[in-house]
Every structure is written in structure tokens, then in C-alpha cells.
């Protein structure tokens, strides 16, 4: 193939193999692999100036939407963005595409078809309508379930509190006792993971809950936080929010295991 296109792909070393690299090469796409970190991805984009960026939506420090908006706001010469996500919903797809992405695809995606779709887009500007349907059936992992609930509730994916909440809920599911030590254990653990401070984690989570309460679907909120809505207490505290969702998911998992579902 005469035309060669440079692409930056976010992936951890254990998630990427030679076969995938060769699949992209067959379509004239030369890959530079970057770890899933928003700051490092922006630096890679700045130095390499790729034609396309294939990025996970959920990255450390700055998420994929934040990276994309920052790069696209710089004006001419910005790359095309293909956003990948473990969660798939029409709401999330609209948010990603309206933020400037050329394509959106849920995991797991066929590397061959993804490379083919990107090559077609770079060569003649076509953007396949079915890019979000290139995935195979995905497992019902706990991470996917938490992601789905946060989107149902109405927490925007592009704010920091979304990622902090997501991680806090997963940690609470794994270790229920941590919810009793929010300030001493939970916030510091999340802060360390995202290279920030406990107070910033607490504020960002509180903001995310406020946003969900303002823009979320009342019926969905009622299904998770019914008593809070009905008795006029207002929105739940950070620890209540995390505990309610983690308890609900933990109980659902135990029920499936008990009945062999």
C-alpha cells in the first residue's frame, strides 16, 4: 500500500500483541502505542502529530474526551479521533461524537474491521455507520455494570468525579469495609491512583453527584435512591451514593451465584 498513516493507540503492554500490529500494518497504518494515560497521550500527539488517535474513553489523569477536546481546540492539523469504550449506549455515543470523535466503537472490537474502517476514513473520508457494531458479545463484568449504572443515573463521562466514583464503587464492592473509612482509606487510595489529593477526589465526587441530581432521570434515581428522594433529604452523601450502588451490585452478584445464573 502506497499511503502510510501514523496512528497513536492507547494500550497497556499486556493488552497488545504482534498480530494486532500486523493487522493495522496491512491497511497502511503505522502504530505508536501509548499507555492509557491522558497526559502522556497528549504529549505523544504533540510530538508525533499522527493522522489518527485510537483512544480508550477511560484514561488515567485526563479521560479520552478531555484529551480530544484539548487537542481539537488547538485548531488546524488535529488528528481524527476514534474512541473505544467498555460501555456502549446511545447517550454515550452521542456525547463522544458531539465532542469531536470521528468514530465510536465498544469493546471488544474486531482489530481487522477497525483497521479497515480507519483506513477507509483516512483515504477517502468515509466514516462507516456500523463502526459501533464491530464488537462481539461482551462479558457482563463488574466494571461494565458500574459504568452502565453511572450513565443511567446521569453522571457525565467527561468529568473527573465520574472516574473517581467508578473506581470508588469498584473498590467498595471488592472491600465492603472501606466504605466505613472513606476519608482515611477510600479517598487516599483513589487519589494515589489518579495522582491527585484526597480533598480533590471528595469534591469531584460531590460535584458528580450534584450534576446527576440536576440532570438525571428521576425514575432511575428513584430506583437506586428512593428513600432519599421520597423523604426530602435531598441528594445522598458521597459515602451513601457509593454504598448504595456497591451494595446493589454485590447483592445482585450473590443472587446470580446462588441460583447459578
Tab-separated table of C-alpha atoms in Angstrom, residues 17-245:
chain	number	residue	atom	x	y	z
A	17	UNK	CA	0.285	-8.159	20.594
A	18	UNK	CA	2.158	-8.502	17.337
A	19	UNK	CA	-0.872	-9.850	15.469
A	20	UNK	CA	-2.816	-6.656	16.102
A	21	UNK	CA	0.129	-4.547	14.989
A	22	UNK	CA	0.352	-6.521	11.753
A	23	UNK	CA	-3.410	-6.156	11.188
A	24	UNK	CA	-3.057	-2.371	11.162
A	25	UNK	CA	0.077	-2.537	9.007
A	26	UNK	CA	-1.837	-4.463	6.351
A	27	UNK	CA	-4.076	-1.430	5.951
A	28	UNK	CA	-1.191	1.018	5.762
A	29	UNK	CA	-1.462	2.200	9.366
A	30	UNK	CA	1.740	2.548	11.365
A	31	UNK	CA	1.029	2.366	15.088
A	32	UNK	CA	2.682	4.117	18.011
A	33	UNK	CA	1.396	2.532	21.220
A	34	UNK	CA	0.877	4.784	24.255
A	35	UNK	CA	-0.130	3.743	27.774
A	36	UNK	CA	-3.642	4.648	28.924
A	37	UNK	CA	-2.749	7.998	30.422
A	38	UNK	CA	-4.278	11.243	29.165
A	39	UNK	CA	-1.226	13.421	29.848
A	40	UNK	CA	1.129	11.019	28.092
A	41	UNK	CA	-1.285	10.681	25.188
A	42	UNK	CA	-1.418	14.456	24.657
A	43	UNK	CA	2.378	14.612	24.707
A	44	UNK	CA	2.577	11.780	22.152
A	45	UNK	CA	0.090	13.604	19.913
A	46	UNK	CA	2.068	16.838	20.234
A	47	UNK	CA	5.384	15.252	19.287
A	48	UNK	CA	4.279	12.752	16.619
A	49	UNK	CA	1.375	14.665	15.030
A	50	UNK	CA	-0.462	11.479	13.963
A	51	UNK	CA	-3.275	11.353	11.413
A	52	UNK	CA	-5.496	9.412	13.801
A	53	UNK	CA	-5.704	8.728	17.522
A	54	UNK	CA	-7.312	5.468	18.667
A	55	UNK	CA	-8.010	6.069	22.331
A	56	UNK	CA	-9.806	4.439	25.208
A	57	UNK	CA	-12.516	6.663	26.618
A	58	UNK	CA	-11.352	5.965	30.155
A	59	UNK	CA	-7.754	7.045	30.729
A	60	UNK	CA	-5.736	7.926	33.811
A	61	UNK	CA	-5.408	11.603	34.833
A	62	UNK	CA	-7.333	13.026	31.839
A	63	UNK	CA	-10.030	10.981	30.105
A	64	UNK	CA	-10.353	10.466	26.375
A	65	UNK	CA	-12.966	13.184	25.878
A	66	UNK	CA	-10.785	15.668	27.761
A	67	UNK	CA	-7.775	14.812	25.603
A	68	UNK	CA	-9.821	15.037	22.414
A	69	UNK	CA	-11.355	18.405	23.263
A	70	UNK	CA	-7.988	19.854	24.246
A	71	UNK	CA	-6.318	18.696	21.029
A	72	UNK	CA	-9.187	19.705	18.738
A	73	UNK	CA	-9.356	23.163	20.311
A	74	UNK	CA	-5.814	23.793	19.128
A	75	UNK	CA	-7.111	24.211	15.591
A	76	UNK	CA	-5.745	23.057	12.239
A	77	UNK	CA	-3.757	19.861	11.881
A	78	UNK	CA	-5.643	17.979	14.602
A	79	UNK	CA	-5.923	14.211	14.116
A	80	UNK	CA	-9.076	12.190	13.659
A	81	UNK	CA	-10.192	10.539	16.898
A	82	UNK	CA	-11.543	7.012	17.225
A	83	UNK	CA	-12.849	6.427	20.745
A	84	UNK	CA	-13.117	2.947	22.267
A	85	UNK	CA	-15.137	2.091	25.354
A	86	UNK	CA	-16.027	-0.859	27.567
A	87	UNK	CA	-19.541	0.583	27.749
A	88	UNK	CA	-21.941	1.107	24.869
A	89	UNK	CA	-25.051	3.257	24.926
A	90	UNK	CA	-26.710	5.760	22.554
A	91	UNK	CA	-26.256	8.510	25.159
A	92	UNK	CA	-22.534	7.870	25.484
A	93	UNK	CA	-22.128	7.582	21.715
A	94	UNK	CA	-23.817	10.958	21.169
A	95	UNK	CA	-21.638	12.572	23.828
A	96	UNK	CA	-18.439	11.186	22.289
A	97	UNK	CA	-19.343	12.102	18.695
A	98	UNK	CA	-20.611	15.565	19.633
A	99	UNK	CA	-17.283	16.185	21.363
A	100	UNK	CA	-15.467	15.706	18.062
A	101	UNK	CA	-14.791	11.997	17.595
A	102	UNK	CA	-14.985	10.574	14.083
A	103	UNK	CA	-15.859	7.076	15.270
A	104	UNK	CA	-17.036	5.322	18.417
A	105	UNK	CA	-16.654	1.583	18.991
A	106	UNK	CA	-17.384	-0.567	22.059
A	107	UNK	CA	-15.031	-3.313	23.224
A	108	UNK	CA	-14.188	-5.949	22.258
A	109	UNK	CA	-13.753	-4.700	18.710
A	110	UNK	CA	-12.501	-6.672	15.733
A	111	UNK	CA	-8.991	-5.348	15.052
A	112	UNK	CA	-9.245	-6.242	11.365
A	113	UNK	CA	-12.533	-4.398	10.859
A	114	UNK	CA	-11.447	-1.441	12.975
A	115	UNK	CA	-8.243	-1.051	10.956
A	116	UNK	CA	-10.219	-1.378	7.723
A	117	UNK	CA	-12.725	1.283	8.793
A	118	UNK	CA	-9.980	3.691	9.870
A	119	UNK	CA	-8.051	3.181	6.634
A	120	UNK	CA	-11.175	3.922	4.590
A	121	UNK	CA	-11.786	7.062	6.597
A	122	UNK	CA	-8.222	8.318	6.147
A	123	UNK	CA	-8.059	7.504	2.439
A	124	UNK	CA	-11.405	8.847	1.250
A	125	UNK	CA	-13.086	10.468	4.231
A	126	UNK	CA	-15.769	7.813	4.631
A	127	UNK	CA	-16.887	7.079	8.182
A	128	UNK	CA	-18.593	3.676	8.455
A	129	UNK	CA	-22.023	3.915	10.072
A	130	UNK	CA	-21.585	0.467	11.566
A	131	UNK	CA	-18.321	1.153	13.426
A	132	UNK	CA	-20.103	0.842	16.750
A	133	UNK	CA	-21.399	-2.563	15.694
A	134	UNK	CA	-17.971	-4.084	15.064
A	135	UNK	CA	-17.851	-5.554	18.545
A	136	UNK	CA	-18.571	-9.088	19.602
A	137	UNK	CA	-20.648	-10.068	22.627
A	138	UNK	CA	-19.063	-8.682	25.760
A	139	UNK	CA	-18.903	-10.226	29.199
A	140	UNK	CA	-21.028	-8.760	31.968
A	141	UNK	CA	-18.013	-7.664	34.027
A	142	UNK	CA	-18.431	-5.674	37.225
A	143	UNK	CA	-16.609	-2.730	35.663
A	144	UNK	CA	-19.082	-2.654	32.776
A	145	UNK	CA	-22.008	-2.852	35.200
A	146	UNK	CA	-20.733	0.080	37.262
A	147	UNK	CA	-20.153	2.092	34.103
A	148	UNK	CA	-23.669	1.349	32.892
A	149	UNK	CA	-25.239	2.420	36.193
A	150	UNK	CA	-23.339	5.728	36.288
A	151	UNK	CA	-24.534	6.518	32.770
A	152	UNK	CA	-28.102	5.543	33.634
A	153	UNK	CA	-28.020	7.795	36.678
A	154	UNK	CA	-26.716	10.692	34.598
A	155	UNK	CA	-23.105	11.203	35.674
A	156	UNK	CA	-21.229	12.687	32.650
A	157	UNK	CA	-18.269	10.608	31.498
A	158	UNK	CA	-16.008	13.593	30.873
A	159	UNK	CA	-15.821	14.952	34.431
A	160	UNK	CA	-13.211	13.805	36.941
A	161	UNK	CA	-15.763	12.821	39.541
A	162	UNK	CA	-17.122	10.182	37.156
A	163	UNK	CA	-13.826	8.291	37.172
A	164	UNK	CA	-13.353	8.729	40.910
A	165	UNK	CA	-16.876	7.443	41.576
A	166	UNK	CA	-16.397	4.493	39.261
A	167	UNK	CA	-13.174	3.459	40.967
A	168	UNK	CA	-14.614	4.059	44.462
A	169	UNK	CA	-17.615	1.833	43.762
A	170	UNK	CA	-15.424	-0.962	42.399
A	171	UNK	CA	-13.145	-0.743	45.440
A	172	UNK	CA	-16.169	-0.808	47.756
A	173	UNK	CA	-17.523	-3.910	46.029
A	174	UNK	CA	-14.194	-5.679	46.499
A	175	UNK	CA	-13.762	-4.455	50.084
A	176	UNK	CA	-17.095	-3.506	51.745
A	177	UNK	CA	-15.354	-2.308	54.924
A	178	UNK	CA	-13.632	0.526	53.060
A	179	UNK	CA	-16.910	2.474	52.973
A	180	UNK	CA	-16.556	2.891	56.748
A	181	UNK	CA	-13.192	4.597	56.256
A	182	UNK	CA	-13.933	6.926	53.357
A	183	UNK	CA	-11.626	9.771	54.352
A	184	UNK	CA	-8.820	7.607	55.725
A	185	UNK	CA	-8.732	4.832	53.121
A	186	UNK	CA	-11.033	5.248	50.132
A	187	UNK	CA	-10.257	8.811	49.046
A	188	UNK	CA	-6.481	8.418	49.589
A	189	UNK	CA	-6.477	5.181	47.561
A	190	UNK	CA	-8.336	6.765	44.643
A	191	UNK	CA	-6.182	9.909	44.875
A	192	UNK	CA	-2.998	7.861	44.658
A	193	UNK	CA	-4.279	6.040	41.589
A	194	UNK	CA	-5.053	9.307	39.769
A	195	UNK	CA	-2.105	11.289	41.154
A	196	UNK	CA	-4.226	13.867	42.949
A	197	UNK	CA	-5.284	14.683	46.517
A	198	UNK	CA	-7.981	13.218	48.775
A	199	UNK	CA	-9.756	16.561	49.069
A	200	UNK	CA	-9.950	16.897	45.280
A	201	UNK	CA	-11.356	13.396	45.000
A	202	UNK	CA	-14.009	14.209	47.596
A	203	UNK	CA	-15.001	17.490	45.891
A	204	UNK	CA	-15.086	15.942	42.423
A	205	UNK	CA	-17.314	13.090	43.586
A	206	UNK	CA	-19.650	15.535	45.321
A	207	UNK	CA	-19.847	17.593	42.117
A	208	UNK	CA	-20.580	14.484	40.021
A	209	UNK	CA	-23.465	13.563	42.333
A	210	UNK	CA	-24.839	17.110	42.124
A	211	UNK	CA	-24.727	17.002	38.324
A	212	UNK	CA	-26.532	13.644	38.284
A	213	UNK	CA	-29.200	15.012	40.629
A	214	UNK	CA	-29.754	18.032	38.390
A	215	UNK	CA	-29.825	16.276	35.016
A	216	UNK	CA	-30.538	12.607	35.780
A	217	UNK	CA	-33.687	10.624	35.057
A	218	UNK	CA	-35.965	10.809	38.118
A	219	UNK	CA	-37.225	7.236	37.642
A	220	UNK	CA	-33.687	5.861	37.503
A	221	UNK	CA	-32.620	7.907	40.528
A	222	UNK	CA	-35.697	6.700	42.369
A	223	UNK	CA	-34.835	3.068	41.644
A	224	UNK	CA	-31.447	3.464	43.344
A	225	UNK	CA	-32.081	6.171	45.930
A	226	UNK	CA	-35.838	6.001	46.520
A	227	UNK	CA	-35.821	6.756	50.229
A	228	UNK	CA	-33.615	9.798	49.695
A	229	UNK	CA	-35.973	11.272	47.134
A	230	UNK	CA	-39.208	10.444	48.944
A	231	UNK	CA	-38.393	11.810	52.381
A	232	UNK	CA	-36.997	15.092	51.097
A	233	UNK	CA	-33.453	14.573	52.349
A	234	UNK	CA	-32.024	15.720	49.039
A	235	UNK	CA	-29.143	14.070	47.260
A	236	UNK	CA	-27.166	11.339	49.059
A	237	UNK	CA	-23.760	11.981	50.563
A	238	UNK	CA	-20.676	10.632	48.773
A	239	UNK	CA	-20.484	7.601	51.046
A	240	UNK	CA	-24.238	6.903	50.739
A	241	UNK	CA	-24.058	7.093	46.941
A	242	UNK	CA	-21.081	4.720	46.770
A	243	UNK	CA	-22.522	2.339	49.365
A	244	UNK	CA	-25.964	2.101	47.729
A	245	UNK	CA	-24.634	1.216	44.288
